[in-house]
Short mmCIF file of C-alpha atoms in Angstrom, two decimals:
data_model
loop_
_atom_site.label_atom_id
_atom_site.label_comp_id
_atom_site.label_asym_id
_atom_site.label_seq_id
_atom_site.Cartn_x
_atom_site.Cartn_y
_atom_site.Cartn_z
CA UNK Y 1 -16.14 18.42 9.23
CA UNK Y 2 -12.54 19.84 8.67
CA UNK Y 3 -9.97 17.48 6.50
CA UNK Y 4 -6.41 18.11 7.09
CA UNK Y 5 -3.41 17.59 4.71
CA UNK Y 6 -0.74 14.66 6.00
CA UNK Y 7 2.42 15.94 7.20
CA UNK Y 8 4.78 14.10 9.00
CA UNK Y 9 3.64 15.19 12.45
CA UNK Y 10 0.56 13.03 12.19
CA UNK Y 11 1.96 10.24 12.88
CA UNK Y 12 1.12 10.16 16.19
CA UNK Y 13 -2.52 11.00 15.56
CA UNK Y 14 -2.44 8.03 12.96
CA UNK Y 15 -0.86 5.29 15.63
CA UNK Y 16 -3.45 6.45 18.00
CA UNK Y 17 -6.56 5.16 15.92
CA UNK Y 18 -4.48 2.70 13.91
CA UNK Y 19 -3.34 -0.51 15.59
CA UNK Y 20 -2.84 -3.57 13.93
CA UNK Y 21 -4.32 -3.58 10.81
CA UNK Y 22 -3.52 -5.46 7.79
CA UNK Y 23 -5.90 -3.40 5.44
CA UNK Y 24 -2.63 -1.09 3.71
CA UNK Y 25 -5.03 2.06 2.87
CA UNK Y 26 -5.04 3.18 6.89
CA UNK Y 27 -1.21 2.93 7.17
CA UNK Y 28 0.16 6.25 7.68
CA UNK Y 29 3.37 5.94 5.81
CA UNK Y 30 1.23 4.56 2.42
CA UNK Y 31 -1.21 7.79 3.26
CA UNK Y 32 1.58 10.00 3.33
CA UNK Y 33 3.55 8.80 0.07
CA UNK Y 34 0.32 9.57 -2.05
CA UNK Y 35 -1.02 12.85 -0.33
CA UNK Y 36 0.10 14.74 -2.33
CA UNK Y 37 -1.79 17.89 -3.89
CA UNK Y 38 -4.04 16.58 -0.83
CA UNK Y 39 -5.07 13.20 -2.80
CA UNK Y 40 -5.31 12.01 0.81
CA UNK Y 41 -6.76 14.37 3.67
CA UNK Y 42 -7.69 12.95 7.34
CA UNK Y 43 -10.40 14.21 10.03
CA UNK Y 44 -10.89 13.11 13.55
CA UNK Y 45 -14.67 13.61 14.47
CA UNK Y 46 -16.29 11.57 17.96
CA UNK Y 47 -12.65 10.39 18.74
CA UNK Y 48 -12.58 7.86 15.22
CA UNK Y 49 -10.05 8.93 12.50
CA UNK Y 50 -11.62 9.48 8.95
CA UNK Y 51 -9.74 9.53 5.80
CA UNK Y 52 -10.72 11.23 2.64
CA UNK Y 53 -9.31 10.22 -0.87
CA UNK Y 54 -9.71 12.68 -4.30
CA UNK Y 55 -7.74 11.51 -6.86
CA UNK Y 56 -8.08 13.72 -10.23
CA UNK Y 57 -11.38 13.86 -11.16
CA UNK Y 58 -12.89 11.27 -9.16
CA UNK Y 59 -15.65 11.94 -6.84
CA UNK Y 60 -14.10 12.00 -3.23
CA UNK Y 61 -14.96 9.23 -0.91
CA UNK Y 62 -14.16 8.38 2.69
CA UNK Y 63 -12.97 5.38 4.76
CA UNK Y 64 -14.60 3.63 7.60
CA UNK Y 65 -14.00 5.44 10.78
CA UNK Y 66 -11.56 3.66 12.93
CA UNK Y 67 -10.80 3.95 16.80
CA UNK Y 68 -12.66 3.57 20.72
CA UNK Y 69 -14.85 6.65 19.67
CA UNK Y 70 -18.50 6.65 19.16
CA UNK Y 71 -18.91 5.47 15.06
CA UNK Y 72 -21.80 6.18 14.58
CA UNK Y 73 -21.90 9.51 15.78
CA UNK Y 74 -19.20 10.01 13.33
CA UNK Y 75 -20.96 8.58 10.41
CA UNK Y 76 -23.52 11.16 11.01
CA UNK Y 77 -20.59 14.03 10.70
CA UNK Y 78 -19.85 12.30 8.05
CA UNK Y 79 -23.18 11.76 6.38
CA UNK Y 80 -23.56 15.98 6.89
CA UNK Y 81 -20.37 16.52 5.48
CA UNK Y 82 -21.51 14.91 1.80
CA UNK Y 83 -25.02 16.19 2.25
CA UNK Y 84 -23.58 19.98 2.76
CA UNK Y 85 -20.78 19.21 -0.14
CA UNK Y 86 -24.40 17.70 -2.44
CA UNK Y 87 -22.36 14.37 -2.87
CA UNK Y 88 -23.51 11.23 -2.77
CA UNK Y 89 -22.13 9.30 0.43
CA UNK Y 90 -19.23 6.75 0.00
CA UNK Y 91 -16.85 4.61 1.99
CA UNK Y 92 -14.06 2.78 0.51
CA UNK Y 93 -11.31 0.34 2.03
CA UNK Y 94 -13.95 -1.17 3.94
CA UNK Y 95 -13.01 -5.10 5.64
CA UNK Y 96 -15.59 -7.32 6.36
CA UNK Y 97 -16.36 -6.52 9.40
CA UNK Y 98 -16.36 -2.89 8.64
CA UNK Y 99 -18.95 -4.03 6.27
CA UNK Y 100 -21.01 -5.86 8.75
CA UNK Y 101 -20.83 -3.07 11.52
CA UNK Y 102 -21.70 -0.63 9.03
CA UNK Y 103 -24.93 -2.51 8.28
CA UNK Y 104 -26.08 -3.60 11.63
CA UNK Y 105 -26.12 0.09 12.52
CA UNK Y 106 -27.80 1.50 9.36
CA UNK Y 107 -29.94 -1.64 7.96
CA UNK Y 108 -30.47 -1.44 4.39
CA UNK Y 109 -29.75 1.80 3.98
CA UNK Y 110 -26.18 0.79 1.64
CA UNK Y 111 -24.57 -0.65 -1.40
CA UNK Y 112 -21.79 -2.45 -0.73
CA UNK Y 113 -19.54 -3.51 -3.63
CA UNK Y 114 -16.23 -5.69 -3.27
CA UNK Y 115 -13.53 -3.94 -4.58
CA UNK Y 116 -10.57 -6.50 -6.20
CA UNK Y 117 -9.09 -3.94 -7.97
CA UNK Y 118 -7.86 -2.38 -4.28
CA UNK Y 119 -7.74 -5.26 -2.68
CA UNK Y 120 -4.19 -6.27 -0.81
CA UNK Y 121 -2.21 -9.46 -1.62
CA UNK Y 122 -1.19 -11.09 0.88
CA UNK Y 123 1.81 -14.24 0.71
CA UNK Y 124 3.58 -16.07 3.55
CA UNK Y 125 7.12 -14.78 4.21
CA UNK Y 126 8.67 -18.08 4.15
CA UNK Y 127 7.58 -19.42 0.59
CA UNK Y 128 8.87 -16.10 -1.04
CA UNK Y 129 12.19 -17.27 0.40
CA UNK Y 130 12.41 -20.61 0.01
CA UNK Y 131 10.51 -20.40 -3.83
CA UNK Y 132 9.95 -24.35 -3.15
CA UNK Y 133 8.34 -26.65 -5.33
CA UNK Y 134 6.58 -26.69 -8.85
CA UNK Y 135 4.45 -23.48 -7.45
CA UNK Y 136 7.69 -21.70 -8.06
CA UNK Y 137 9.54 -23.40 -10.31
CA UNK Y 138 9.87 -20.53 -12.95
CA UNK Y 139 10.49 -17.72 -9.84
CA UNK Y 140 13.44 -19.89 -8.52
CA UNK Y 141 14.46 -20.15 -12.30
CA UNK Y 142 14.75 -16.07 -12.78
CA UNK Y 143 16.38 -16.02 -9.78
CA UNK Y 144 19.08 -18.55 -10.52
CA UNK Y 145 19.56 -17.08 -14.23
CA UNK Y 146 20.01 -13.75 -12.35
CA UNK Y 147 22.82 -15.08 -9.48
CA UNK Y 148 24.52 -16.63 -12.09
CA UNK Y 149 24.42 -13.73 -15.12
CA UNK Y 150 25.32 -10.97 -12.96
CA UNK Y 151 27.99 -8.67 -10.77
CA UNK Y 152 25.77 -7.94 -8.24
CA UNK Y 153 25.38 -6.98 -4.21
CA UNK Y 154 22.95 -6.49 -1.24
CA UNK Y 155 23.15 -3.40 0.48
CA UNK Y 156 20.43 -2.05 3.27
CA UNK Y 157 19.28 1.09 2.25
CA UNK Y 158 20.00 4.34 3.69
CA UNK Y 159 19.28 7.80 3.35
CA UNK Y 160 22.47 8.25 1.30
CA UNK Y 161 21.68 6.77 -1.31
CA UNK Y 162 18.46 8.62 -2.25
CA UNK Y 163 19.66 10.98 -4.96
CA UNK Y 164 20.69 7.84 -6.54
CA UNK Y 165 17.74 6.00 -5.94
CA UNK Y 166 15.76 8.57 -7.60
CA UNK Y 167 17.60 8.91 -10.55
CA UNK Y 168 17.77 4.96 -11.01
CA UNK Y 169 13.73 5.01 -10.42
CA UNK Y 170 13.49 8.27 -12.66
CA UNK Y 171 15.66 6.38 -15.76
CA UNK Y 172 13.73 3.07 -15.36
CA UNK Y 173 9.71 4.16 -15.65
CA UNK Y 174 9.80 6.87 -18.24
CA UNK Y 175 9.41 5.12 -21.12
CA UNK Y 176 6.88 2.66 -20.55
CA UNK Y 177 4.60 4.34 -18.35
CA UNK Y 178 1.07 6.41 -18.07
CA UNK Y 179 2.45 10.11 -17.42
CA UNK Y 180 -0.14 10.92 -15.20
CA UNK Y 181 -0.04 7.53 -13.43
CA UNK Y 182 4.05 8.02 -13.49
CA UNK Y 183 3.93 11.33 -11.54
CA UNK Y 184 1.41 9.94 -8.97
CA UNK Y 185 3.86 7.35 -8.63
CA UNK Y 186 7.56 9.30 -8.87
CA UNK Y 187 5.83 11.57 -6.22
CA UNK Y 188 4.66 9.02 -4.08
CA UNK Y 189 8.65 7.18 -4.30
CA UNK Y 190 10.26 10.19 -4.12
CA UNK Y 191 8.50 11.33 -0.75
CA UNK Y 192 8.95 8.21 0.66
CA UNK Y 193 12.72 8.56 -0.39
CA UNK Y 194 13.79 11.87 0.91
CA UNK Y 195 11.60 10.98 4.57
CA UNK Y 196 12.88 7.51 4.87
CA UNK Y 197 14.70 8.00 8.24
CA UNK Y 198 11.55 10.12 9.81
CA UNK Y 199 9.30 6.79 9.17
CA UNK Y 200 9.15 3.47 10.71
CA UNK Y 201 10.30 1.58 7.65
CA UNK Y 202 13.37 -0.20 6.14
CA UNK Y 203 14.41 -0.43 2.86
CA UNK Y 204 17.27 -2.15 0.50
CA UNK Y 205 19.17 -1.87 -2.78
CA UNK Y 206 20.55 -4.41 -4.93
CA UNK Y 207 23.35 -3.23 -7.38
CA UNK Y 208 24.56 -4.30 -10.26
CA UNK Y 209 28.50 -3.88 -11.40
CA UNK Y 210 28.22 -1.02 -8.66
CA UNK Y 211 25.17 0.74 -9.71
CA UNK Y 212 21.87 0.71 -8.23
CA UNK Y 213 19.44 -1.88 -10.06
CA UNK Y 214 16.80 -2.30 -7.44
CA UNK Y 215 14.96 -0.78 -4.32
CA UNK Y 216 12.56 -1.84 -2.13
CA UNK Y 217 10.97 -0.25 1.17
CA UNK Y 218 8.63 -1.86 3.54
CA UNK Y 219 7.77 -1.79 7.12
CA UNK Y 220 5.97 -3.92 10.02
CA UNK Y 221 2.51 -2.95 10.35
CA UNK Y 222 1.16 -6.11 12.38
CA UNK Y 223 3.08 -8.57 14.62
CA UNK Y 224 3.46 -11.32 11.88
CA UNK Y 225 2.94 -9.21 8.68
CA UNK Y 226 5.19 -6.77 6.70
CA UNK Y 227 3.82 -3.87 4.06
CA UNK Y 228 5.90 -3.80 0.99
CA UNK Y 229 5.66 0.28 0.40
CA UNK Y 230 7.97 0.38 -3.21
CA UNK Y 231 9.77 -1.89 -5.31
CA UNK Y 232 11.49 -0.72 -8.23
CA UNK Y 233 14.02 -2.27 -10.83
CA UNK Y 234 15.88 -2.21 -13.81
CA UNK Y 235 13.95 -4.62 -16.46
CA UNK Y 236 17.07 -5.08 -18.20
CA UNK Y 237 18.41 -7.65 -15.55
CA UNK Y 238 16.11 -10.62 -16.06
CA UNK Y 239 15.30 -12.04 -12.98
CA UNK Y 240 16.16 -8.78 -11.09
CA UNK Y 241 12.46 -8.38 -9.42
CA UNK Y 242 12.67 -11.74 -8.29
CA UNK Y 243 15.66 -11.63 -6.71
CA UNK Y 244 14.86 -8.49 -4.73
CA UNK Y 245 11.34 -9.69 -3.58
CA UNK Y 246 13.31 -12.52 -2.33
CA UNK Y 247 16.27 -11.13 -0.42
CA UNK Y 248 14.87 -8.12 1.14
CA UNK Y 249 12.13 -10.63 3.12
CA UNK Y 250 15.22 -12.82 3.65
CA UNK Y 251 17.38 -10.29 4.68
CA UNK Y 252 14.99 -7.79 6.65
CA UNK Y 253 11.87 -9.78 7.32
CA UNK Y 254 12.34 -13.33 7.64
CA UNK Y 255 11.05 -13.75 11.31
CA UNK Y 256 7.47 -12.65 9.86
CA UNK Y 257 4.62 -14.67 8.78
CA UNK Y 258 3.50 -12.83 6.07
CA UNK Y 259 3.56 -9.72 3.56
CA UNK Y 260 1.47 -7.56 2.38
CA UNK Y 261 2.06 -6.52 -1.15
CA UNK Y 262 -0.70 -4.10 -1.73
CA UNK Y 263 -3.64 -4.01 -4.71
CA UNK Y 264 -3.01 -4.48 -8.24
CA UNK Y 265 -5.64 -1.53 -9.28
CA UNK Y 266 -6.96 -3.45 -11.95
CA UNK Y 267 -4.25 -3.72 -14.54
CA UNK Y 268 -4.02 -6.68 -16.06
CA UNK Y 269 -0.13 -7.24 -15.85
CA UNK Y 270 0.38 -6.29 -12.41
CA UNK Y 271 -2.47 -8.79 -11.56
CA UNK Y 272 -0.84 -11.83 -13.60
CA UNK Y 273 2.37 -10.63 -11.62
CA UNK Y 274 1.00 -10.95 -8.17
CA UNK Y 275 -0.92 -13.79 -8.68
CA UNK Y 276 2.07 -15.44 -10.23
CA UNK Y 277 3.54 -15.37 -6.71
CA UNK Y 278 0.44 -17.10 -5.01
CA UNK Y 279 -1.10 -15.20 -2.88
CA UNK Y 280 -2.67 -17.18 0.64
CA UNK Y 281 -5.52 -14.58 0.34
CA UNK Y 282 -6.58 -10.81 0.04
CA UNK Y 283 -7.15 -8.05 2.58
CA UNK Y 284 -10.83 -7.84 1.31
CA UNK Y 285 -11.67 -4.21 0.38
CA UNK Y 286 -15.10 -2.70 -0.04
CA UNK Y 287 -16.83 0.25 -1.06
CA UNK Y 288 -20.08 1.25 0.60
CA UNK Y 289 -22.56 3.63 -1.11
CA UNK Y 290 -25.72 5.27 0.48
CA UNK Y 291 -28.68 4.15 -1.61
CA UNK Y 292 -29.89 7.20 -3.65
CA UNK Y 293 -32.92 9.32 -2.32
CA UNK Y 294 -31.77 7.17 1.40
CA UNK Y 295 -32.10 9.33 4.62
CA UNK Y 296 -29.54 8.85 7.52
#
């Protein structure tokens, strides 16, 4: 079983298997940001697309095949591909009724786990617009204290303004962040940044006495839902993230139902910070494992 590296002339092969899904780790645009160093590789075996994530020194693990082709003869390419690599066999980003197909085909044979820490918040459009009621209360306050303490303007985003958009992004996370979790994550932005107008997504800035203080890039990836790919902004502006959370749906996505605005990996403050906004529910994610000394 070959993996390939994402470029961007996968596209097509991606928008062939992958119609319509919520679940944010099959989007191509989100695969290509973090493929780098091949993090991210993809396969197509029996006509179903097959993903494969290594991330440092994880162990590498797969996602659920998707498309009209014959699954479970690609589970068993996949199955020889760990057994010939003498790792143990694991899918990851699995939905429900991955999870369910999965086990009516191979009874008993798998572990499955649910995975919250990559598990995609979901909010309706509408109420991250409106901020209404005691729900929002302190959101709507932030925002206020920032329309009223600042210089600032909208602007859509285009590929102009990406050297500037980098260094704004660049100035903003050194300090505080992991290094190797801040070069994942410049890489990722930066990609995403310097291909903007060769991917189906739009993106704005918000500035700030005329320099940038905010960016944010998402694109439609159902009928009624929205991804949310980056958003980045100056801390010093209090209320800054809540004004461009608000005004980029408003502005770019307000005839959408909802947004998706990915996992929170597990850290603590980015999970307060979602859940702050009140999710409707989760994209449930989940990892399947062969049970050890288990035969396909």
């Amino acid at each position: 079983m070959l993996f390939n590296s994402i470029s961007l002339k996968d596209r097509e092969v991606f928008e062939k298997y992958v119609k319509d899904m919520e679940n944010s780790s099959y989007n191509f645009t989100n695969m290509f940001m973090w493929a780098g160093n091949d993090n991210v590789t993809y396969a197509v075996t029996n006509d179903c697309l097959v993903l494969r994530y290594k991330f440092g020194k994880n162990p590498a693990s797969v996602s659920y095949p998707v498309g009209q082709g014959d699954k479970q003869k690609a589970i068993f390419e996949i199955y020889k591909y760990f057994e010939s690599s003498n790792m143990q066999m694991k899918f990851k980003a699995m939905t429900p009724d991955m999870v369910a197909e999965l086990e009516g085909m191979f009874p008993g044979k798998f572990d499955f786990k649910f995975d919250r820490d990559n598990s995609d918040y979901v909010y309706l459009v509408q109420e991250l617009i409106e901020l209404k009621g005691k729900k929002f209360h302190s959101k709507k306050n932030h925002l206020n204290q920032f329309v009223s303490n600042y210089n600032y303007s909208y602007e859509h985003y285009t590929k102009e303004l990406a050297d500037e958009c980098k260094r704004a992004f660049s100035s903003w996370m050194n300090e505080k962040s992991d290094p190797d979790e801040l070069t994942l994550a410049r890489a990722a932005t930066f990609k995403l940044i310097d291909n903007f107008d060769q991917l189906p997504v739009k993106g704005c800035v918000v500035r700030v006495d005329g320099k940038i203080a905010a960016c944010s890039i998402g694109e439609q990836i159902t009928p009624d839902m929205v991804l949310i790919h980056v958003e980045f902004a100056n801390p010093e502006y209090k209320g800054i993230f809540n004004f461009i959370n608000q005004q980029f749906l408003k502005n770019e996505w307000s005839q959408f139902k909802y947004v998706n605005r990915e996992e929170d990996m597990g850290l603590p403050g980015l999970r307060r910070a979602k859940e702050s906004y009140r999710p409707v529910r989760l994209v449930e994610k989940y990892d399947a494992i062969l049970k050890p000394g288990v035969k396909l």
